[in-house]
Short mmCIF file of C-alpha atoms in Angstrom, two decimals:
data_model
loop_
_atom_site.label_atom_id
_atom_site.label_comp_id
_atom_site.label_asym_id
_atom_site.label_seq_id
_atom_site.Cartn_x
_atom_site.Cartn_y
_atom_site.Cartn_z
CA VAL A 1 -117.83 8.22 93.97
CA VAL A 2 -119.44 11.00 91.94
CA PHE A 3 -122.74 9.12 91.85
CA VAL A 4 -122.79 8.40 95.59
CA HIS A 5 -122.03 12.02 96.45
CA ARG A 6 -124.63 13.41 94.08
CA GLN A 7 -127.26 11.15 95.63
CA LEU A 8 -126.46 12.25 99.18
CA CYS A 9 -125.37 15.86 98.78
CA ALA A 10 -126.99 18.00 101.48
CA LEU A 11 -127.03 21.06 99.27
CA LYS A 12 -128.91 19.46 96.39
CA HIS A 13 -125.97 19.93 94.00
CA ASN A 14 -125.39 23.56 94.99
CA CYS A 15 -121.94 22.71 96.33
CA LEU A 16 -118.51 23.10 94.79
CA TYR A 17 -117.94 19.36 94.90
CA CYS A 18 -120.91 18.77 92.61
CA SER A 19 -120.34 21.74 90.32
CA LEU A 20 -116.59 21.34 89.83
CA PHE A 21 -115.99 17.56 89.94
CA ILE A 22 -114.35 16.52 86.65
CA ALA A 23 -112.49 13.52 85.33
CA LYS A 24 -109.07 14.10 83.80
CA GLY A 25 -109.08 12.65 80.33
CA GLY A 26 -106.87 9.62 79.83
CA THR A 27 -106.09 9.00 83.51
CA THR A 28 -107.74 7.41 86.52
CA SER A 29 -107.38 10.57 88.58
CA LEU A 30 -110.48 12.48 89.55
CA THR A 31 -109.90 15.98 90.77
CA LEU A 32 -111.46 19.39 91.07
CA SER A 33 -110.90 22.41 88.92
CA MET A 34 -110.09 25.27 91.26
CA ALA A 35 -110.39 27.85 88.51
CA SER A 36 -113.40 30.05 87.94
CA SER A 37 -115.48 27.33 86.25
CA ALA A 38 -118.13 27.59 88.99
CA SER A 39 -120.91 30.02 88.26
CA PRO A 40 -121.08 33.34 90.17
CA GLU A 41 -124.26 32.03 91.80
CA THR A 42 -122.26 29.18 93.32
CA TYR A 43 -119.86 31.59 94.98
CA LEU A 44 -122.62 33.93 96.17
CA PHE A 45 -124.87 31.17 97.48
CA GLU A 46 -123.45 31.09 101.01
CA ASP A 47 -123.13 34.76 101.83
CA LYS A 48 -126.30 36.18 100.30
CA PRO A 49 -128.62 37.86 102.84
CA LEU A 50 -131.39 35.75 104.35
CA ASP A 51 -134.81 36.30 102.79
CA ASP A 52 -138.14 36.28 104.65
CA TYR A 53 -138.58 32.51 104.36
CA GLU A 54 -135.08 31.84 105.66
CA ASN A 55 -135.42 34.23 108.61
CA LYS A 56 -138.74 32.66 109.54
CA MET A 57 -137.39 29.12 109.21
CA MET A 58 -134.26 29.91 111.25
CA GLY A 59 -136.50 31.22 114.01
CA THR A 60 -138.66 28.09 113.83
CA LEU A 61 -135.63 25.81 114.16
CA ARG A 62 -134.24 27.70 117.14
CA LYS A 63 -137.59 27.76 118.92
CA LYS A 64 -138.51 24.12 118.30
CA PHE A 65 -135.09 22.72 119.22
CA ALA A 66 -134.15 25.14 122.00
CA GLY A 67 -131.92 23.37 124.49
CA ARG A 68 -130.88 20.75 121.95
CA ASP A 69 -129.03 22.75 119.31
CA GLY A 70 -126.82 25.01 121.39
CA ALA A 71 -123.71 23.73 119.60
CA ILE A 72 -125.19 24.40 116.16
CA SER A 73 -124.12 27.70 114.63
CA ASP A 74 -126.39 29.84 112.46
CA SER A 75 -124.34 28.90 109.38
CA TYR A 76 -124.74 25.20 110.13
CA ALA A 77 -128.49 25.60 110.60
CA LEU A 78 -128.76 27.68 107.44
CA MET A 79 -127.37 24.79 105.41
CA PHE A 80 -130.55 22.89 106.21
CA VAL A 81 -132.86 25.83 105.54
CA ARG A 82 -131.35 26.46 102.11
CA GLY A 83 -130.65 22.82 101.32
CA TYR A 84 -134.28 21.72 101.64
CA ARG A 85 -136.28 24.79 100.67
CA ASN A 86 -136.99 23.43 97.19
CA GLU A 87 -138.66 20.29 98.50
CA LYS A 88 -142.41 19.85 98.05
CA LYS A 89 -142.88 20.49 101.77
CA PRO A 90 -139.77 22.50 102.65
CA GLU A 91 -140.62 23.39 106.25
CA GLU A 92 -141.58 19.83 107.12
CA GLU A 93 -138.50 18.37 105.42
CA THR A 94 -136.13 20.90 107.01
CA LEU A 95 -137.46 20.20 110.50
CA LYS A 96 -137.19 16.45 109.92
CA LYS A 97 -133.61 16.55 108.61
CA TYR A 98 -132.50 19.02 111.26
CA GLU A 99 -133.83 16.75 114.02
CA GLU A 100 -132.13 13.73 112.42
CA MET A 101 -128.85 15.66 112.45
CA LEU A 102 -129.22 16.54 116.13
CA GLN A 103 -130.07 12.95 116.98
CA THR A 104 -127.08 11.59 115.06
CA ARG A 105 -124.71 14.10 116.63
CA SER A 106 -126.04 13.11 120.05
CA GLU A 107 -125.65 9.37 119.38
CA LEU A 108 -122.09 9.81 118.08
CA LYS A 109 -121.21 12.40 120.76
CA ILE A 110 -119.96 14.79 118.07
CA ASP A 111 -120.43 17.94 120.15
CA LYS A 112 -117.54 16.71 122.34
CA ILE A 113 -115.49 14.95 119.68
CA LEU A 114 -112.90 17.74 119.42
CA ASP A 115 -112.16 17.62 123.15
CA SER A 116 -109.78 14.70 122.63
CA TYR A 117 -108.34 12.48 119.91
CA PRO A 118 -110.10 9.17 119.16
CA GLU A 119 -108.19 5.95 119.62
CA GLY A 120 -105.70 5.46 116.79
CA TYR A 121 -105.98 8.98 115.36
CA GLU A 122 -102.27 9.14 114.61
CA LYS A 123 -102.38 5.80 112.78
CA TYR A 124 -105.51 6.90 110.92
CA ASN A 125 -103.61 9.87 109.52
CA GLU A 126 -100.87 7.51 108.34
CA ILE A 127 -103.07 5.11 106.42
CA TYR A 128 -105.46 7.74 105.04
CA LYS A 129 -103.69 10.34 102.92
CA ILE A 130 -105.74 13.45 103.58
CA GLY A 131 -105.23 17.02 104.68
CA ILE A 132 -105.93 20.71 104.23
CA LEU A 133 -103.72 22.30 101.57
CA GLY A 134 -104.68 25.91 102.34
CA ASN A 135 -107.49 28.20 101.24
CA THR A 136 -108.81 29.43 97.90
CA LYS A 137 -108.80 33.14 97.07
CA GLU A 138 -112.43 33.21 98.26
CA GLY A 139 -111.27 31.86 101.63
CA ARG A 140 -112.59 28.31 101.37
CA PRO A 141 -110.41 25.48 102.75
CA VAL A 142 -108.97 23.14 100.13
CA TYR A 143 -109.28 19.52 101.28
CA TYR A 144 -107.09 16.92 99.56
CA GLU A 145 -107.83 13.20 99.70
CA ARG A 146 -105.86 10.39 98.02
CA LEU A 147 -108.61 7.81 98.12
CA GLY A 148 -106.80 5.51 95.68
CA LEU A 149 -104.08 4.84 98.26
CA LEU A 150 -106.50 3.64 100.91
CA THR A 151 -106.55 -0.17 100.88
CA PRO A 152 -109.22 -2.48 102.33
CA LYS A 153 -106.46 -4.37 104.15
CA ALA A 154 -105.28 -1.25 105.96
CA VAL A 155 -108.81 -0.27 106.98
CA ASN A 156 -109.62 -3.81 108.08
CA GLU A 157 -106.49 -4.06 110.22
CA PHE A 158 -107.13 -0.65 111.73
CA GLY A 159 -110.80 -1.39 112.44
CA TYR A 160 -113.87 0.04 110.74
CA GLU A 161 -115.42 1.55 113.85
CA LYS A 162 -112.18 3.29 114.82
CA PHE A 163 -111.78 4.53 111.25
CA LYS A 164 -115.30 5.94 111.24
CA ARG A 165 -114.77 7.72 114.56
CA CYS A 166 -111.48 9.25 113.39
CA HIS A 167 -113.00 10.34 110.09
CA ILE A 168 -115.95 12.01 111.78
CA ARG A 169 -113.54 13.95 114.00
CA MET A 170 -111.56 15.07 110.95
CA GLN A 171 -114.76 16.29 109.27
CA GLU A 172 -115.83 18.16 112.37
CA GLU A 173 -112.40 19.84 112.40
CA ILE A 174 -113.05 21.08 108.87
CA ARG A 175 -116.53 22.32 109.78
CA VAL A 176 -115.18 24.27 112.76
CA ARG A 177 -112.33 25.57 110.63
CA LYS A 178 -114.89 27.09 108.25
CA GLU A 179 -116.69 28.70 111.19
CA ILE A 180 -113.42 30.30 112.29
CA LEU A 181 -112.65 31.47 108.74
CA SER A 182 -116.16 32.93 108.48
CA ARG A 183 -115.62 35.05 111.59
CA LYS A 184 -112.15 36.07 110.46
CA MET A 185 -113.27 37.11 106.97
CA GLY A 186 -116.60 38.58 108.02
CA SER A 187 -118.47 36.48 105.45
CA ARG A 188 -120.32 33.19 105.63
CA ILE A 189 -118.43 30.07 104.53
CA PHE A 190 -119.97 26.63 104.81
CA LYS A 191 -118.46 25.05 101.71
CA HIS A 192 -114.95 23.92 100.91
CA VAL A 193 -113.12 22.66 97.84
CA VAL A 194 -112.42 18.93 97.63
CA VAL A 195 -109.52 17.52 95.61
CA LEU A 196 -110.22 13.81 95.31
CA ASP A 197 -107.24 11.94 93.87
CA MET A 198 -108.29 8.50 92.60
CA ASP A 199 -104.87 7.49 91.25
CA GLY A 200 -104.34 3.88 92.28
CA PHE A 201 -108.05 3.18 92.71
CA GLY A 202 -109.02 -0.26 91.38
CA VAL A 203 -110.91 -3.48 92.00
CA ARG A 204 -109.08 -4.01 95.31
CA CYS A 205 -110.74 -0.84 96.57
CA ILE A 206 -114.30 -2.07 96.01
CA ALA A 207 -114.37 -5.27 98.05
CA PRO A 208 -117.94 -6.04 99.26
CA LYS A 209 -117.08 -5.17 102.85
CA ILE A 210 -115.67 -1.80 101.77
CA VAL A 211 -118.75 -1.02 99.65
CA ILE A 212 -121.08 -1.80 102.58
CA PHE A 213 -118.94 0.34 104.86
CA ILE A 214 -118.99 3.27 102.41
CA ILE A 215 -122.79 3.11 102.05
CA GLU A 216 -123.30 3.05 105.83
CA PHE A 217 -120.72 5.78 106.32
CA TYR A 218 -122.26 8.11 103.73
CA GLU A 219 -125.65 7.60 105.34
CA ALA A 220 -124.23 8.77 108.69
CA ARG A 221 -122.49 11.73 107.02
CA ARG A 222 -125.71 12.73 105.30
CA ASN A 223 -127.44 12.97 108.66
CA ILE A 224 -124.80 15.21 110.23
CA ARG A 225 -123.82 17.21 107.13
CA LEU A 226 -120.15 17.28 108.05
CA LEU A 227 -118.00 17.09 104.95
CA PHE A 228 -120.31 17.77 101.98
#
């Protein structure tokens, strides 16, 4: 799980998930330290003022994709500007990834996904032990996920496509929640703390079908930058 996330992280390891993910010695649980083990730079990364490059790139994105990115907030767009600025060709890469995100959101109809609940959303919340526990002192949401309790049988019976749709809606809820918190606090928040509980995780959780599903699912999440 750590490896997959680090390969796909939109923020190039500048996120709390990457910087705080630790394994508890002697147990199978993987969790996050919510103490002050993250560097000050990690906490300041989101809310620092935009520099000349970022202002220019934000303007370029808005101009090039005018009419297509009306549902994309400045904070959401800024994730791409900052996430790809260290690439060899940052402007080219940012434009490419931003367009991929818009295309994926269009294909999955994510702009309208919060207008109603997907089929089976109640059941999804029963078989997948997840939720928001509250906020950190910095104001970030704390997301808790008991991945070790999710069985291939339960997902298979529920249906992979339905599961994916429900999970995307849940992630969009978190993204919008951070937008609301940003306005409420008067400071930019596009990260959240993840508590990933792996207790119970074993061989049964890595059936070939599950592994393929996870790979495909992370690829979709990378394109829309929802959860991480």
